[in-house]
Short mmCIF file of C-alpha atoms in Angstrom, two decimals:
data_model
loop_
_atom_site.label_atom_id
_atom_site.label_comp_id
_atom_site.label_asym_id
_atom_site.label_seq_id
_atom_site.Cartn_x
_atom_site.Cartn_y
_atom_site.Cartn_z
CA UNK A 1 183.14 139.30 142.61
CA UNK A 2 182.25 140.80 139.24
CA UNK A 3 183.63 139.19 136.11
CA UNK A 4 185.04 142.53 134.97
CA UNK A 5 187.01 142.79 138.23
CA UNK A 6 188.40 139.29 137.72
CA UNK A 7 189.40 140.04 134.13
CA UNK A 8 190.97 143.35 135.15
CA UNK A 9 192.93 141.58 137.87
CA UNK A 10 194.07 138.95 135.41
CA UNK A 11 195.32 141.54 132.95
CA UNK A 12 197.10 143.37 135.75
CA UNK A 13 198.75 140.12 136.83
CA UNK A 14 199.85 139.37 133.28
CA UNK A 15 201.17 142.85 132.67
CA UNK A 16 203.78 142.52 135.38
CA UNK A 17 207.13 142.28 133.72
CA UNK A 18 210.26 141.12 135.49
CA UNK A 19 212.10 144.20 136.70
CA UNK A 20 215.29 145.02 134.89
CA UNK A 21 218.27 145.78 137.05
CA UNK A 22 221.70 146.94 136.03
CA UNK A 23 225.02 145.90 137.48
CA UNK A 24 227.28 148.51 138.98
CA UNK A 25 229.90 147.57 136.40
CA UNK A 26 228.69 148.40 132.87
CA UNK A 27 230.24 145.33 131.20
CA UNK A 28 228.36 142.87 133.44
CA UNK A 29 224.57 142.85 133.12
CA UNK A 30 222.74 141.54 136.15
CA UNK A 31 219.98 139.03 135.42
CA UNK A 32 216.39 140.18 135.76
CA UNK A 33 214.56 138.91 138.81
CA UNK A 34 211.69 136.47 138.71
CA UNK A 35 208.31 138.18 138.76
CA UNK A 36 205.97 136.16 141.00
CA UNK A 37 202.27 136.98 141.04
CA UNK A 38 200.10 135.31 143.69
CA UNK A 39 196.53 134.66 142.58
CA UNK A 40 193.59 133.09 144.33
CA UNK A 41 191.50 130.34 142.80
CA UNK A 42 188.68 132.69 141.76
CA UNK A 43 191.07 134.47 139.37
CA UNK A 44 192.74 131.42 137.83
CA UNK A 45 190.26 130.85 135.01
CA UNK A 46 190.39 134.51 134.00
CA UNK A 47 194.20 134.42 134.00
CA UNK A 48 194.26 131.29 131.84
CA UNK A 49 191.66 132.71 129.43
CA UNK A 50 193.56 135.99 129.16
CA UNK A 51 196.70 134.16 128.02
CA UNK A 52 196.20 130.64 126.63
CA UNK A 53 200.00 130.26 126.27
CA UNK A 54 200.45 130.03 130.05
CA UNK A 55 201.94 126.67 131.00
CA UNK A 56 200.32 125.03 134.04
CA UNK A 57 202.73 123.17 136.32
CA UNK A 58 201.29 120.95 139.06
CA UNK A 59 204.03 120.15 141.57
CA UNK A 60 202.12 117.49 143.52
CA UNK A 61 203.04 113.80 143.47
CA UNK A 62 202.10 111.72 140.41
CA UNK A 63 199.43 109.96 142.50
CA UNK A 64 197.85 113.27 143.52
CA UNK A 65 198.06 114.50 139.93
CA UNK A 66 196.36 111.37 138.54
CA UNK A 67 193.49 111.77 141.03
CA UNK A 68 192.58 115.17 139.53
CA UNK A 69 194.34 118.18 138.05
CA UNK A 70 193.76 121.30 135.97
CA UNK A 71 193.35 120.71 132.24
CA UNK A 72 196.60 120.88 130.25
CA UNK A 73 198.70 120.72 133.43
CA UNK A 74 202.17 119.22 133.44
CA UNK A 75 203.28 117.29 136.53
CA UNK A 76 206.72 117.92 138.06
CA UNK A 77 206.86 116.40 141.55
CA UNK A 78 208.31 118.78 144.14
CA UNK A 79 209.15 115.84 146.41
CA UNK A 80 211.17 114.05 143.72
CA UNK A 81 214.97 114.30 143.74
CA UNK A 82 214.75 115.37 140.10
CA UNK A 83 212.46 118.38 140.73
CA UNK A 84 215.09 121.06 140.15
CA UNK A 85 216.56 119.22 137.14
CA UNK A 86 213.14 118.80 135.50
CA UNK A 87 212.21 122.41 136.22
CA UNK A 88 215.51 123.58 134.71
CA UNK A 89 214.53 121.96 131.38
CA UNK A 90 211.61 124.39 130.95
CA UNK A 91 211.78 127.60 128.90
CA UNK A 92 212.59 130.39 131.37
CA UNK A 93 210.92 133.00 129.13
CA UNK A 94 207.43 131.47 129.24
CA UNK A 95 204.79 132.31 131.83
CA UNK A 96 203.95 129.51 134.26
CA UNK A 97 200.95 129.02 136.52
CA UNK A 98 202.22 126.81 139.33
CA UNK A 99 200.42 125.11 142.20
CA UNK A 100 200.41 122.20 144.63
CA UNK A 101 197.66 120.84 146.90
CA UNK A 102 197.15 123.72 149.33
CA UNK A 103 200.00 126.18 148.82
CA UNK A 104 202.73 124.81 151.07
CA UNK A 105 204.93 123.04 148.54
CA UNK A 106 204.37 125.66 145.87
CA UNK A 107 205.42 128.42 148.27
CA UNK A 108 208.48 126.38 149.26
CA UNK A 109 209.36 125.94 145.57
CA UNK A 110 209.41 129.68 144.75
CA UNK A 111 213.11 130.15 145.64
CA UNK A 112 213.99 127.37 143.17
CA UNK A 113 212.02 129.06 140.37
CA UNK A 114 213.90 132.28 141.17
CA UNK A 115 217.28 130.56 141.39
CA UNK A 116 216.76 128.96 137.98
CA UNK A 117 215.94 132.35 136.44
CA UNK A 118 212.30 132.00 135.45
CA UNK A 119 210.92 135.37 134.33
CA UNK A 120 207.18 135.06 135.13
CA UNK A 121 205.55 132.71 137.64
CA UNK A 122 201.89 132.91 138.63
CA UNK A 123 201.41 131.16 141.96
CA UNK A 124 197.99 129.68 142.76
CA UNK A 125 198.46 130.22 146.46
CA UNK A 126 195.42 128.18 147.59
CA UNK A 127 196.48 125.19 145.51
CA UNK A 128 194.25 122.61 143.89
CA UNK A 129 192.03 122.58 147.00
CA UNK A 130 191.22 126.23 146.42
CA UNK A 131 190.58 125.56 142.74
CA UNK A 132 188.18 122.72 143.55
CA UNK A 133 186.39 124.87 146.14
CA UNK A 134 186.02 127.62 143.51
CA UNK A 135 184.34 125.10 141.19
CA UNK A 136 187.13 124.82 138.65
CA UNK A 137 186.78 121.62 136.64
CA UNK A 138 189.42 118.94 137.15
CA UNK A 139 190.51 116.17 134.81
CA UNK A 140 191.79 112.78 135.88
CA UNK A 141 194.61 110.62 134.63
CA UNK A 142 198.31 111.02 134.02
CA UNK A 143 198.02 113.68 131.28
#
């Protein structure tokens, strides 16, 4: 895949804005829906380079995270009882790149992101395994 295609795809992904909807009653505004963009591992680096303010959230267990994760990633364990509470502490207006190991947990977490009112979520649908296969560098340790 050409670099220009990857960059174009990244900009397209980042240009998606949560749709605005209006309530049937004028005095009650309905909340905007969460915009979820699914990306494959080959596009992740371009997406992160296009917007360095994107917050990376790794929802694997702390043990999985410590074994290797994307640089600057924050770990919030999907299997922990506190997952929803920890996620709720994040700024809903920021853009998040979220992933797990292979896509299962991250896909299962999408309704929670929507329920909590996050505006922009980029979902690495092939997970960390896809990122490793694509040659994306991992860092080890708890941070």
